[in-house]
Every structure is written in structure tokens, then in C-alpha cells.
Short mmCIF file of C-alpha atoms in Angstrom, two decimals:
data_model
loop_
_atom_site.label_atom_id
_atom_site.label_comp_id
_atom_site.label_asym_id
_atom_site.label_seq_id
_atom_site.Cartn_x
_atom_site.Cartn_y
_atom_site.Cartn_z
CA MET A 11 0.00 0.00 0.00
CA ILE A 12 2.80 2.38 0.95
CA ASN A 13 4.68 1.38 -2.19
CA ARG A 14 1.65 2.13 -4.29
CA MET A 15 1.22 5.53 -2.63
CA MET A 16 4.91 6.32 -3.17
CA SER A 17 4.65 5.35 -6.84
CA GLY A 18 1.57 7.55 -7.20
CA LEU A 19 3.34 10.45 -5.53
CA LEU A 20 6.42 10.00 -7.73
CA ALA A 21 4.28 9.92 -10.85
CA ALA A 22 2.50 13.10 -9.73
CA VAL A 23 5.86 14.85 -9.16
CA VAL A 24 7.13 13.80 -12.60
CA VAL A 25 3.92 14.89 -14.33
CA THR A 26 4.02 18.22 -12.48
CA GLY A 27 7.67 18.61 -13.48
CA LEU A 28 6.84 17.92 -17.10
CA TYR A 29 3.83 20.15 -17.46
CA SER A 30 3.95 22.94 -14.87
CA CYS A 31 7.53 24.01 -15.65
CA SER A 32 6.50 25.18 -19.06
CA ALA A 33 9.28 26.92 -20.96
CA LYS A 34 7.09 30.02 -21.13
CA ASN A 35 6.91 30.42 -17.34
CA ILE A 36 10.60 29.72 -16.88
CA SER A 37 11.72 32.25 -19.43
CA SER A 38 9.77 35.27 -18.14
CA ASN A 39 10.82 34.41 -14.56
CA TYR A 40 14.35 33.96 -15.79
CA TYR A 41 14.48 37.54 -16.98
CA TYR A 42 13.44 38.96 -13.61
CA GLU A 43 15.80 36.68 -11.69
CA HIS A 44 18.77 37.79 -13.82
CA GLU A 45 17.57 41.26 -14.75
CA LYS A 46 20.64 43.11 -13.47
CA VAL A 47 23.18 40.91 -15.29
CA LEU A 48 21.11 40.87 -18.47
CA GLU A 49 20.82 44.65 -18.49
CA LYS A 50 24.54 44.94 -17.82
CA ILE A 51 25.27 42.66 -20.79
CA GLU A 52 22.90 44.64 -23.01
CA GLN A 53 24.28 48.03 -21.98
CA SER A 54 27.92 47.06 -22.15
CA TYR A 55 27.49 45.31 -25.54
CA LYS A 56 25.63 48.32 -26.93
CA GLU A 57 28.43 50.67 -25.83
CA LEU A 58 31.27 48.43 -27.07
CA TYR A 59 29.46 47.80 -30.37
CA ARG A 60 29.08 51.55 -30.86
CA GLN A 61 32.88 51.85 -30.69
CA LYS A 62 33.48 48.96 -33.11
CA PRO A 63 30.99 46.35 -34.38
CA PHE A 64 31.40 42.73 -33.20
CA THR A 65 29.44 39.72 -31.95
CA LEU A 66 30.27 37.11 -29.32
CA ALA A 67 29.11 33.49 -29.16
CA PHE A 68 30.00 30.55 -26.96
CA THR A 69 30.37 27.45 -29.10
CA ASP A 70 30.76 24.65 -26.56
CA LYS A 71 28.60 23.26 -23.78
CA ASP A 72 31.18 24.07 -21.09
CA PHE A 73 31.24 27.75 -22.06
CA ARG A 74 35.01 27.70 -22.48
CA THR A 75 35.26 28.45 -26.21
CA VAL A 76 34.21 31.84 -27.44
CA SER A 77 33.77 32.85 -31.07
CA VAL A 78 34.45 36.51 -31.80
CA GLU A 79 33.18 38.05 -35.02
CA ILE A 80 34.93 41.32 -35.81
CA ILE A 81 32.99 43.34 -38.36
CA THR A 82 34.75 45.87 -40.57
CA ASP A 83 33.57 47.65 -43.72
CA SER A 84 35.43 45.31 -46.05
CA LEU A 85 35.55 42.01 -44.15
CA SER A 86 34.16 40.12 -41.15
CA TYR A 87 36.74 38.11 -39.21
CA ILE A 88 35.64 35.06 -37.22
CA TYR A 89 38.07 33.73 -34.62
CA GLU A 90 37.67 31.15 -31.85
CA PHE A 91 39.48 31.37 -28.51
CA THR A 92 39.58 29.57 -25.21
CA VAL A 93 38.38 32.00 -22.53
CA GLY A 94 41.35 33.54 -20.75
CA GLU A 95 44.02 32.68 -23.33
CA PRO A 96 46.39 35.62 -24.06
CA ARG A 97 45.71 35.32 -27.82
CA LEU A 98 42.18 36.67 -27.21
CA SER A 99 43.33 39.95 -25.62
CA ASP A 100 46.15 40.31 -28.16
CA THR A 101 43.70 39.96 -31.05
CA LEU A 102 41.24 42.41 -29.51
CA ARG A 103 44.01 44.96 -29.05
CA LYS A 104 45.23 44.40 -32.59
CA TYR A 105 41.79 45.37 -33.90
CA ASN A 106 41.64 48.37 -31.50
CA PHE A 107 38.91 46.96 -29.29
CA SER A 108 38.65 47.61 -25.57
CA ALA A 109 40.15 44.28 -24.47
CA THR A 110 39.14 44.91 -20.84
CA GLY A 111 35.56 45.77 -21.79
CA ILE A 112 35.09 42.72 -24.00
CA THR A 113 36.78 40.37 -21.50
CA ARG A 114 34.41 41.67 -18.81
CA LEU A 115 31.47 41.11 -21.15
CA ILE A 116 32.62 37.54 -21.84
CA ASP A 117 32.79 36.91 -18.07
CA LEU A 118 29.25 38.24 -17.63
CA MET A 119 27.99 36.04 -20.46
CA GLN A 120 29.72 33.01 -19.00
CA SER A 121 28.19 33.68 -15.56
CA ILE A 122 24.61 33.25 -16.84
CA ARG A 123 25.34 30.79 -19.69
CA CYS A 124 24.65 33.39 -22.36
CA THR A 125 25.43 31.78 -25.73
CA TRP A 126 25.20 34.74 -28.10
CA VAL A 127 24.95 38.49 -28.12
CA ASN A 128 24.27 40.30 -31.34
CA ASN A 129 23.07 43.55 -32.82
CA PHE A 130 20.12 42.90 -35.14
CA ASP A 131 18.99 45.33 -37.84
CA TYR A 132 15.33 45.58 -38.82
CA TYR A 133 13.26 48.02 -40.84
CA VAL A 134 10.12 49.98 -40.03
CA ASP A 135 8.76 52.20 -42.83
CA GLU A 136 12.08 51.62 -44.64
CA GLN A 137 13.99 53.12 -41.70
CA LYS A 138 16.78 51.01 -40.24
CA LYS A 139 16.45 50.22 -36.54
CA PHE A 140 18.42 48.02 -34.18
CA LEU A 141 17.72 45.65 -31.36
CA ILE A 142 20.06 43.70 -29.13
CA LEU A 143 19.49 39.95 -29.13
CA ILE A 144 20.74 37.86 -26.23
CA SER A 145 20.50 34.03 -26.23
CA ILE A 146 20.82 31.95 -23.08
CA LYS A 147 21.10 28.24 -22.41
CA PRO A 148 19.86 28.07 -18.83
CA VAL A 149 20.27 25.12 -16.51
CA ALA A 150 16.60 24.66 -15.73
CA LEU A 151 13.96 22.01 -15.87
CA HIS A 152 12.60 21.48 -19.34
CA PRO A 153 9.68 19.41 -20.42
CA LEU A 154 11.19 16.13 -21.53
CA LEU A 155 11.71 15.56 -25.24
CA THR A 156 11.48 19.24 -26.06
CA TYR A 157 13.99 20.54 -28.56
CA LYS A 158 13.58 24.16 -27.52
CA LYS A 159 16.43 24.81 -25.15
CA TYR A 160 17.40 28.44 -25.57
CA TYR A 161 15.81 31.59 -24.24
CA ILE A 162 16.09 34.45 -26.65
CA LEU A 163 15.66 37.96 -25.29
CA THR A 164 15.32 41.01 -27.52
CA PHE A 165 15.99 44.53 -26.23
CA TYR A 166 14.46 47.35 -28.28
CA SER A 167 15.28 51.04 -28.07
CA GLN A 168 11.62 52.06 -28.38
CA PRO A 169 8.44 50.67 -26.76
CA GLN A 170 6.84 47.96 -28.92
CA GLN A 171 3.24 46.99 -29.66
CA PHE A 172 1.67 43.75 -28.42
CA ASP A 173 -1.66 42.00 -28.87
CA GLU A 174 -4.00 41.06 -26.00
CA LYS A 175 -2.01 37.83 -25.48
CA GLY A 176 1.22 39.78 -25.10
CA ARG A 177 2.62 38.73 -28.48
CA LEU A 178 4.91 41.11 -30.34
CA LEU A 179 3.23 42.83 -33.30
CA ASP A 180 4.63 44.21 -36.52
CA LYS A 181 4.50 48.00 -36.50
CA ARG A 182 3.66 48.30 -40.17
CA LYS A 183 0.59 46.06 -39.98
CA ARG A 184 -0.63 46.25 -36.42
CA ARG A 185 -2.50 42.93 -36.46
CA ARG A 186 0.39 40.94 -37.91
CA LEU A 187 2.70 39.11 -35.51
CA ARG A 188 6.36 39.97 -35.86
CA LYS A 189 8.46 36.83 -36.11
CA ILE A 190 12.23 36.72 -35.77
CA ASN A 191 13.82 33.59 -37.24
CA GLY A 192 10.33 32.11 -37.40
CA GLU A 193 9.66 32.56 -33.66
CA ILE A 194 6.84 34.54 -32.04
CA PHE A 195 8.04 36.83 -29.27
CA HIS A 196 6.25 37.62 -25.99
CA ARG A 197 6.20 40.71 -23.84
CA ILE A 198 8.31 41.06 -20.72
CA ASN A 199 8.01 44.83 -20.63
CA ASP A 200 7.48 47.53 -23.29
CA LYS A 201 11.02 47.20 -24.65
CA VAL A 202 12.01 43.63 -23.80
CA CYS A 203 10.57 40.46 -25.34
CA TYR A 204 11.40 36.78 -25.13
CA THR A 205 10.90 33.51 -26.92
CA VAL A 206 12.04 29.93 -26.41
CA SER A 207 13.84 28.44 -29.36
CA GLY A 208 15.58 25.31 -30.58
CA GLN A 209 18.53 27.40 -31.79
CA PHE A 210 20.44 30.19 -30.17
CA ARG A 211 20.90 32.10 -33.45
CA MET B 4 16.49 0.21 -41.62
CA PHE B 5 13.96 2.54 -43.22
CA ILE B 6 16.30 5.51 -42.84
CA GLN B 7 19.18 3.56 -44.34
CA GLY B 8 17.04 2.61 -47.32
CA PHE B 9 15.86 6.18 -47.67
CA LEU B 10 19.43 7.50 -47.61
CA PHE B 11 20.52 4.85 -50.11
CA LEU B 12 17.76 5.85 -52.52
CA PHE B 13 18.66 9.50 -52.13
CA SER B 14 22.35 8.94 -52.64
CA MET B 15 21.56 6.95 -55.78
CA SER B 16 19.48 9.87 -57.02
CA PHE B 17 22.49 12.21 -56.68
CA PHE B 18 24.70 9.94 -58.72
CA ALA B 19 21.97 9.70 -61.31
CA VAL B 20 22.17 13.47 -61.75
CA GLY B 21 25.60 13.23 -63.43
CA PRO B 22 24.70 12.04 -66.94
CA ALA B 23 21.62 14.28 -67.13
CA ILE B 24 23.77 17.32 -66.46
CA ALA B 25 26.37 16.20 -68.98
CA LEU B 26 23.68 15.98 -71.68
CA HIS B 27 22.39 19.41 -70.77
CA LYS B 28 25.91 20.84 -70.90
CA ALA B 29 26.38 19.45 -74.40
CA SER B 30 23.26 21.22 -75.63
CA ARG B 31 24.32 24.56 -74.04
CA TRP B 32 27.53 24.61 -76.07
CA GLU B 33 25.56 25.16 -79.25
CA GLU B 34 24.23 28.50 -78.05
CA PRO B 35 26.62 30.34 -75.77
CA THR B 36 25.36 33.31 -73.74
CA VAL B 37 26.80 36.70 -74.55
CA THR B 38 28.22 38.32 -71.44
CA SER B 39 28.88 41.93 -70.45
CA THR B 40 31.03 44.16 -68.28
CA ARG B 41 30.12 46.04 -65.12
CA GLU B 42 30.77 49.36 -66.89
CA GLU B 43 28.14 48.51 -69.51
CA ALA B 44 25.66 47.57 -66.79
CA ILE B 45 26.35 50.78 -64.83
CA ALA B 46 25.93 52.92 -67.99
CA PHE B 47 22.62 51.14 -68.68
CA ILE B 48 21.13 51.36 -65.19
CA ASP B 49 22.29 54.91 -64.49
CA LYS B 50 20.36 56.12 -67.55
CA ILE B 51 17.08 54.98 -65.98
CA LYS B 52 15.88 57.77 -63.72
CA VAL B 53 12.30 56.71 -62.95
CA LEU B 54 10.34 53.46 -63.08
CA ALA B 55 6.57 53.20 -63.42
CA PRO B 56 4.71 50.96 -60.95
CA SER B 57 4.42 47.38 -62.18
CA SER B 58 0.96 45.89 -62.68
CA SER B 59 2.42 42.43 -62.00
CA TRP B 60 4.23 43.16 -58.75
CA SER B 61 1.71 45.16 -56.75
CA ASN B 62 3.73 45.30 -53.51
CA ILE B 63 6.99 46.50 -55.04
CA LYS B 64 7.75 50.21 -54.75
CA PRO B 65 9.33 51.33 -58.04
CA ALA B 66 11.86 53.77 -56.51
CA LEU B 67 13.05 51.16 -54.01
CA PHE B 68 13.31 48.57 -56.80
CA LEU B 69 15.47 50.81 -58.94
CA GLU B 70 17.66 51.78 -56.00
CA ASN B 71 18.15 48.09 -55.16
CA LEU B 72 19.04 47.19 -58.75
CA ARG B 73 21.57 50.04 -58.89
CA LEU B 74 23.15 48.91 -55.63
CA ASN B 75 23.52 45.31 -56.87
CA ILE B 76 25.25 46.43 -60.06
CA HIS B 77 27.54 48.97 -58.43
CA GLN B 78 28.31 46.70 -55.43
CA PRO B 79 27.74 42.99 -56.15
CA LEU B 80 29.06 42.19 -52.66
CA SER B 81 25.87 43.74 -51.27
CA ILE B 82 23.63 40.85 -52.45
CA TYR B 83 21.85 39.70 -49.30
CA PRO B 84 19.71 36.54 -49.28
CA GLY B 85 17.98 37.47 -46.03
CA ARG B 86 18.11 36.37 -42.44
CA GLY B 87 16.45 33.03 -41.71
CA THR B 88 15.56 32.31 -45.35
CA ASN B 89 16.67 29.41 -47.57
CA PHE B 90 17.81 31.82 -50.28
CA CYS B 91 21.59 31.39 -49.82
CA GLY B 92 21.97 29.25 -52.98
CA TYR B 93 20.13 31.88 -55.04
CA GLY B 94 22.28 34.57 -53.41
CA ALA B 95 25.52 32.81 -54.43
CA LEU B 96 24.16 32.29 -57.95
CA THR B 97 23.22 35.99 -58.22
CA TYR B 98 26.65 37.02 -56.99
CA LEU B 99 28.19 34.91 -59.80
CA MET B 100 25.73 36.33 -62.31
CA LEU B 101 26.81 39.85 -61.39
CA GLN B 102 30.42 38.89 -62.13
CA ASP B 103 29.55 37.05 -65.33
CA ASP B 104 26.87 39.17 -66.98
CA PRO B 105 25.77 42.23 -64.99
CA LEU B 106 24.03 43.87 -67.95
CA GLY B 107 22.11 40.64 -68.62
CA TYR B 108 21.09 40.58 -64.94
CA ALA B 109 19.87 44.18 -65.05
CA LYS B 110 17.85 43.67 -68.26
CA LEU B 111 16.40 40.38 -66.99
CA LEU B 112 15.20 41.90 -63.72
CA LEU B 113 13.73 44.93 -65.48
CA GLN B 114 11.88 42.70 -67.95
CA LEU B 115 10.57 40.55 -65.10
CA TYR B 116 9.45 43.69 -63.24
CA ASN B 117 7.80 45.34 -66.25
CA ASP B 118 6.18 42.32 -67.91
CA GLY B 119 5.71 39.93 -65.00
CA LYS B 120 7.71 37.32 -66.89
CA ALA B 121 11.08 37.18 -68.62
CA THR B 122 13.35 35.00 -70.70
CA PHE B 123 17.07 34.55 -70.19
CA GLY B 124 18.85 32.19 -72.56
CA LYS B 125 16.64 29.11 -72.65
CA VAL B 126 15.00 29.81 -69.30
CA THR B 127 11.60 31.51 -69.12
CA PHE B 128 10.57 32.84 -65.74
CA ASP B 129 6.81 33.08 -65.27
CA PRO B 130 6.30 33.41 -61.51
CA SER B 131 3.05 32.34 -59.86
CA PRO B 132 0.49 34.95 -58.65
CA GLU B 133 1.37 34.02 -55.02
CA VAL B 134 5.04 34.86 -55.59
CA LYS B 135 4.12 38.13 -57.30
CA LYS B 136 2.02 39.09 -54.31
CA ALA B 137 4.76 38.20 -51.82
CA ALA B 138 7.62 40.13 -53.44
CA GLY B 139 8.06 43.42 -51.61
CA THR B 140 6.39 42.17 -48.43
CA LEU B 141 9.12 39.99 -46.88
CA HIS B 142 10.04 41.47 -43.55
CA PHE B 143 12.37 40.92 -40.62
CA LYS B 144 14.95 39.43 -42.97
CA GLY B 145 17.55 42.15 -42.41
CA VAL B 146 18.32 44.50 -45.28
CA LEU B 147 16.40 42.21 -47.67
CA ASP B 148 13.29 43.94 -46.22
CA ILE B 149 14.10 47.05 -48.26
CA HIS B 150 15.53 45.22 -51.31
CA PRO B 151 12.45 44.40 -53.41
CA ALA B 152 14.44 43.57 -56.57
CA GLU B 153 16.27 40.82 -54.67
CA GLN B 154 13.01 39.60 -53.13
CA MET B 155 11.42 39.38 -56.59
CA TRP B 156 14.44 37.62 -58.06
CA PHE B 157 15.01 35.06 -55.29
CA LEU B 158 11.31 34.21 -55.13
CA SER B 159 11.20 33.83 -58.94
CA LEU B 160 14.26 31.56 -58.92
CA ALA B 161 12.77 29.39 -56.17
CA ASP B 162 9.45 29.28 -58.01
CA HIS B 163 11.07 28.20 -61.29
CA PHE B 164 13.85 25.78 -60.36
CA LYS B 165 12.89 22.64 -58.48
CA GLY B 166 14.99 19.94 -56.85
CA TYR B 167 14.10 16.89 -54.78
CA LEU B 168 14.06 19.00 -51.60
CA ASN B 169 11.14 20.95 -53.05
CA PHE B 170 9.18 17.80 -53.86
CA PHE B 171 6.64 18.05 -51.03
CA ASN B 172 6.27 21.82 -51.14
CA ARG B 173 6.12 23.08 -54.71
CA LYS B 174 3.60 25.90 -54.36
CA TYR B 175 4.45 29.12 -52.54
CA ASP B 176 2.55 30.03 -49.38
CA PRO B 177 3.45 33.05 -47.22
CA GLY B 178 6.49 32.20 -45.11
CA ASP B 179 7.79 29.56 -47.54
CA GLU B 180 10.96 31.56 -48.15
CA ASP B 181 12.12 29.94 -44.87
CA SER B 182 10.91 26.44 -45.76
CA PHE B 183 11.77 23.54 -48.08
CA TRP B 184 9.96 25.37 -50.90
CA ALA B 185 13.05 27.58 -51.21
CA SER B 186 15.73 24.96 -50.47
CA VAL B 187 18.57 24.35 -52.91
CA ASN B 188 20.30 20.96 -53.07
CA TYR B 189 23.71 20.62 -54.72
CA ALA B 190 22.52 19.28 -58.09
CA LYS B 191 19.93 22.06 -58.31
CA PHE B 192 22.54 24.73 -57.66
CA ASN B 193 24.82 23.41 -60.40
CA ASN B 194 21.88 23.06 -62.75
CA MET B 195 20.89 26.72 -62.17
CA ALA B 196 24.51 27.84 -62.66
CA ARG B 197 24.79 25.95 -65.95
CA LYS B 198 21.53 27.36 -67.25
CA LEU B 199 21.97 30.98 -66.20
CA LEU B 200 25.71 31.61 -66.35
CA ASN B 201 28.18 31.59 -69.19
CA TYR B 202 30.39 29.24 -67.18
CA LYS B 203 31.56 25.70 -67.53
CA VAL B 204 30.67 24.21 -64.15
CA HIS B 205 32.65 21.23 -62.89
CA ALA B 206 31.00 19.93 -59.71
CA LYS B 207 32.60 17.58 -57.20
CA GLY B 208 30.58 16.34 -54.22
CA SER B 209 26.97 15.65 -53.27
CA ASP B 210 24.35 16.27 -50.60
CA LEU B 211 25.41 13.34 -48.45
CA ILE B 212 28.91 12.25 -49.42
CA ARG B 213 31.91 14.58 -49.23
CA PRO B 214 34.01 15.04 -52.40
CA TYR B 215 36.87 12.62 -52.89
CA THR B 216 40.14 14.44 -53.58
CA ASN B 217 43.83 13.85 -52.96
CA GLY B 218 43.83 16.59 -50.32
CA LEU B 219 40.93 18.99 -50.27
CA TYR B 220 43.01 22.09 -49.50
CA ASP B 221 45.31 21.44 -52.48
CA TYR B 222 42.36 20.71 -54.76
CA ILE B 223 40.48 23.90 -53.82
CA SER B 224 43.53 26.19 -53.95
CA GLU B 225 44.51 24.76 -57.34
CA LYS B 226 41.03 25.40 -58.75
CA LEU B 227 40.87 28.91 -57.31
CA LYS B 228 43.94 29.89 -59.33
CA THR B 229 42.10 29.40 -62.61
CA GLY B 230 38.42 29.91 -61.89
CA ILE B 231 35.61 30.71 -59.49
CA VAL B 232 34.97 28.25 -56.68
CA VAL B 233 31.66 27.82 -54.87
CA LEU B 234 31.74 25.70 -51.72
CA TYR B 235 28.71 23.77 -50.49
CA ILE B 236 29.24 23.52 -46.75
CA ASN B 237 27.73 22.35 -43.51
CA ASN B 238 27.13 25.73 -41.93
CA ARG B 239 25.69 24.14 -38.78
CA ILE B 240 29.25 23.24 -37.84
CA LEU B 241 30.91 26.40 -39.13
CA HIS B 242 28.33 28.75 -37.68
CA LYS B 243 26.91 26.84 -34.71
CA LYS B 244 23.29 27.38 -33.83
CA LYS B 245 23.08 24.72 -31.12
CA LEU B 246 25.50 23.46 -28.49
CA GLU B 247 24.62 19.79 -29.07
CA LYS B 248 27.51 17.36 -29.44
CA ILE B 249 25.75 15.29 -32.10
CA LYS B 250 25.25 17.30 -35.24
CA LEU B 251 23.60 16.34 -38.48
CA ALA B 252 26.32 15.96 -41.12
CA VAL B 253 24.48 17.64 -43.98
CA PRO B 254 25.43 20.67 -46.04
CA THR B 255 23.15 23.69 -45.78
CA HIS B 256 24.96 26.66 -47.22
CA PHE B 257 26.64 27.99 -50.38
CA VAL B 258 29.59 30.40 -50.23
CA VAL B 259 31.67 31.90 -53.02
CA LEU B 260 35.32 31.41 -52.15
CA GLN B 261 37.65 34.35 -52.73
CA GLU B 262 40.95 33.40 -51.07
CA ILE B 263 42.46 30.32 -49.46
CA SER B 264 45.84 29.95 -47.76
CA LYS B 265 47.55 27.67 -45.24
CA VAL B 266 50.15 28.58 -42.62
CA ASP B 267 51.28 26.19 -39.85
CA ASP B 268 48.41 23.79 -40.56
CA ILE B 269 45.80 26.55 -40.19
CA VAL B 270 43.69 27.16 -43.26
CA THR B 271 42.39 30.70 -43.83
CA LEU B 272 39.32 31.10 -46.01
CA VAL B 273 37.89 34.34 -47.30
CA TYR B 274 34.47 33.92 -48.85
CA TRP B 275 31.41 35.87 -49.92
CA ASP B 276 28.04 35.21 -48.35
CA TYR B 277 25.21 37.32 -46.91
CA GLY B 278 26.14 40.72 -48.26
CA GLY B 279 29.83 40.74 -47.43
CA ARG B 280 33.15 38.96 -47.18
CA THR B 281 34.11 36.80 -44.22
CA LEU B 282 37.50 35.52 -43.11
CA ILE B 283 37.64 32.34 -41.06
CA GLN B 284 40.48 30.13 -39.85
CA LEU B 285 40.16 26.38 -39.43
CA SER B 286 42.19 23.17 -39.46
CA PRO B 287 42.51 21.09 -42.66
CA HIS B 288 40.55 18.32 -40.87
CA PHE B 289 37.70 20.74 -40.11
CA LEU B 290 37.73 21.96 -43.70
CA GLN B 291 37.37 18.34 -44.86
CA LYS B 292 34.50 17.91 -42.41
CA ILE B 293 32.40 20.88 -43.54
CA VAL B 294 32.85 20.83 -47.33
CA PHE B 295 30.37 18.65 -49.24
CA GLY B 296 30.66 20.23 -52.66
CA VAL B 297 33.20 22.14 -54.72
CA SER B 298 31.83 23.77 -57.87
CA TYR B 299 34.57 25.02 -60.15
CA CYS B 300 33.39 27.59 -62.71
CA THR B 301 35.38 28.85 -65.69
CA LYS B 302 34.27 31.16 -68.48
CA LYS B 303 33.25 29.39 -71.65
CA GLU B 304 35.58 29.99 -74.53
CA VAL B 305 34.58 30.74 -78.12
CA ASN B 306 35.12 27.13 -79.13
CA ASP B 307 33.02 25.84 -76.23
#
């Protein structure tokens, strides 16, 4: 009898784990739990990017290998480094980047398992606008068998429009959902949205 | 078992492509395409000051179309297949077309815009009403959003040329620029290049099996000395999108190679894709791992 009750309890816990920890709940909570670090990443990336365009991505599960894309007018350079190796700072200095600033940003990204930070261009009424896109691979419970493992956060400069379900809308056609890489984005606040995706970029 | 059988059938279908292409190549030799210079194309396009709205392409703004066409001719590097789309094969093809016959490209796109259909060599483009409605409306694809000439052209190419990847989705529905409807397999890319460019295209590789060479680096660098080289690569490894250890070993991306060199067992590649040039360094082993196809293109000679 006790065994049967224990089995029942275990099954209930598993089912609760599978269904109540929906990716949607985790990701909006995730933002508030890590708000300060996320904002720091966004602000510092925006400032460093303004000085010289680049993107950063972690390319291994242990968050030890970082891929740096250095964007110039004529060529984009993609290099991979192990975090902390002298070659990384040397390269950043060679391209006139703030080596200290970018190293600090890499540390921040590593601390919350942020896989990618990028500056995204988009167009409203033919005018170019930018948003900062931050991808994270959190260590959190996921519904089993799901392939969506990355939280994608987008930081806009201006307040955005949403429908009654909190889904991001296209500004040009107010009733059309705005999809980025095929994903629908949800409201966290007026300028920050999130989605859960199978890919981090 | 089923998957193995499926893969076997597919791989057989790639090998079967060889003779068909050879026959097609033979027929092309009888009627070579006349090519042009960039100066001729610039002189032609700069003379056009205003375009009337097109009755076929209702969502394309004429001024934006003309501006886009001018940009492509003046700066072929700017060709941008769009973020998240499956247009990269068409982008690489267009980049080659702008090297090979920029005036032909300009006239073809203007004819397609004005008449709703156009003929280039033996190929007649007659895009479907769905494609005509979609061109000019693609959004959140980066700078492609404001490049209606490229939208029209990529959609028309995808609508016209079909490969086995397009088998289950042959008719355009909104959003299909990101789906299998727009996909380009290796044989399809080479087929398009042979039909639209004045190049002899020698293709080595396939969608599943990597090309056999006596040293891939040597083979590619040798070919690059005398012609244009397009690489068909597994971009999921080169440009990771997931941190999974097990990755599908299939090619997904076309790049136009511009430089290749090797120092201390590190290979440096400079290639064109997505509106610009990229430099990347990798080991010879990694190069072997990501390259599934090497298309070597040389200009046809008078006797060809």
C-alpha cells in the first residue's frame, strides 16, 4: 500500500515537473531573476558595439570556447578562442577593441550561460532600426523531449506593440505578428521580449 | 532500416544526376550566352531615372526597386539573401551572375518587373500569382526587407527551379521563403549555374557524401587559381546554432570562395556570403568535415 502511494506520488511529481515548468513560465521568470546581469550585458554590448561592431558566441557546452566576429567595412573576421588565453586579448588589441571591456562582457555572459549576443537590424517604414538579441542556455527544468532549449531575449530602443495575449506585433501592420527567425516573441516589458527556441541564433 | 534505405535511394538519385547534367551541358555549347562588363551595366542602369509601378508586382515600390538594382550592379558584394531564409543558394548564384553578366542581370530583372515574366537564354521565368504578391512584403529578414528587386528575383528563382528538396512543397505560401519550398540541393545549384551563367561548371561532391580528392586544401587552392569556386558547406558546424555534441552531417549553405591559404596547418578562407566577405580560420581536418561540394566555374571559350 505504501509502495503504491509512493509510486503515485512520484508519478504526480514527474507529471508536475513535465507540465507545470512550461518553458514560457521559466523564461519570463528567468528575466526577472537575472535582470541586473542581463541589463549589464545589453548596456555594455551596446556601448562596445558603438565603438566597433562585433558579436560574441559561446560554441561549446562548457562555455570555455568563445567565437568573436569582428565586423569591418570590407571584411568580417571570425576567430575562436579559449576563454582567458592571451591570444584573445592580443587579437582584440590588434583590432583596437577595448580588451578589458570585452573580457568583462565575456565573463558576464559566462556567468549566466549566455550563448550569443548580437546587434540585429530591422526596418520599419524603410527606416533602419536596431535591437540587441541575447541568447541563453539556462540550466533549468525542461519538459522532456522538447527541442527548444534556448531563451532568446530582444531589447528594443523604443516601446513595442503587443496584442492582447502579449505577443509582439509588426509595426507596419498592427495585427500581424512579428516573427524573428520564425519565432513569435512575448512581452516582458514595453522594450524587452522573449521567446524559447531550438537554436540560439 | 527505413532511414538507411531512404538514404541509399537519395544517394543513388544524386549519382543519377551526373549524366543528365552532362547531356544538358552538351546542348548549351551550341548557343553560348553573350556576357557583359560592369561598366556597360552601370551605364545602362544609371540612364534609368524613374520606373513606373508594375501591374504584375503590386507590392513593389518602383523607386526602391530601382535603387536596389543600382546597388547590386555597383556593389555585387551587397547581395543579401535574407536572415532566416533558404535563399543562400540563389544569393551565391546571383553574386556569380553579377560577375559574369551584370548587364544581362539588369535587363532580366527589369523585364521581369515590367512584364511579369522574362526569358534569359533558354529559361523563361513566369512566376506564380502568389510569388508576385509576396515580393516586396518579406520582412524581418535584415536588409532584404528594403531590397524588393532581390526579393522578386530570389522568389522567382525558387518558383522556377525545383529539386528533390522541393518535392513536397512546390507551391508558394506566405512564409515559404524559410521552408523547403526555397531549399537548394547541390545538383539544383549546379543546374541553375549551368543554365543561367556563361560558365563551364565542374562539380565535385553531393548532398550526403563529401568530395573525394587527394587533399581537399590542395584541390580547392589549385582550382581557385584558374576559376571561381563555390563551396557547399555544412554551416551548422561552421556557424553553430546549437551546443549539441551530435550534429547532423548535412550541407546547408553555399559560399563563393575568394581566397584560401595555409600557414602552420591553419587554413584561412575568405568567402562571400550574406552581403559581405568573411575571413575564417580552421584546421585542414575541419575543412574536410564541412565541405560537401566544390563547384569550379570557368568562363566558356569561343570554341566551347
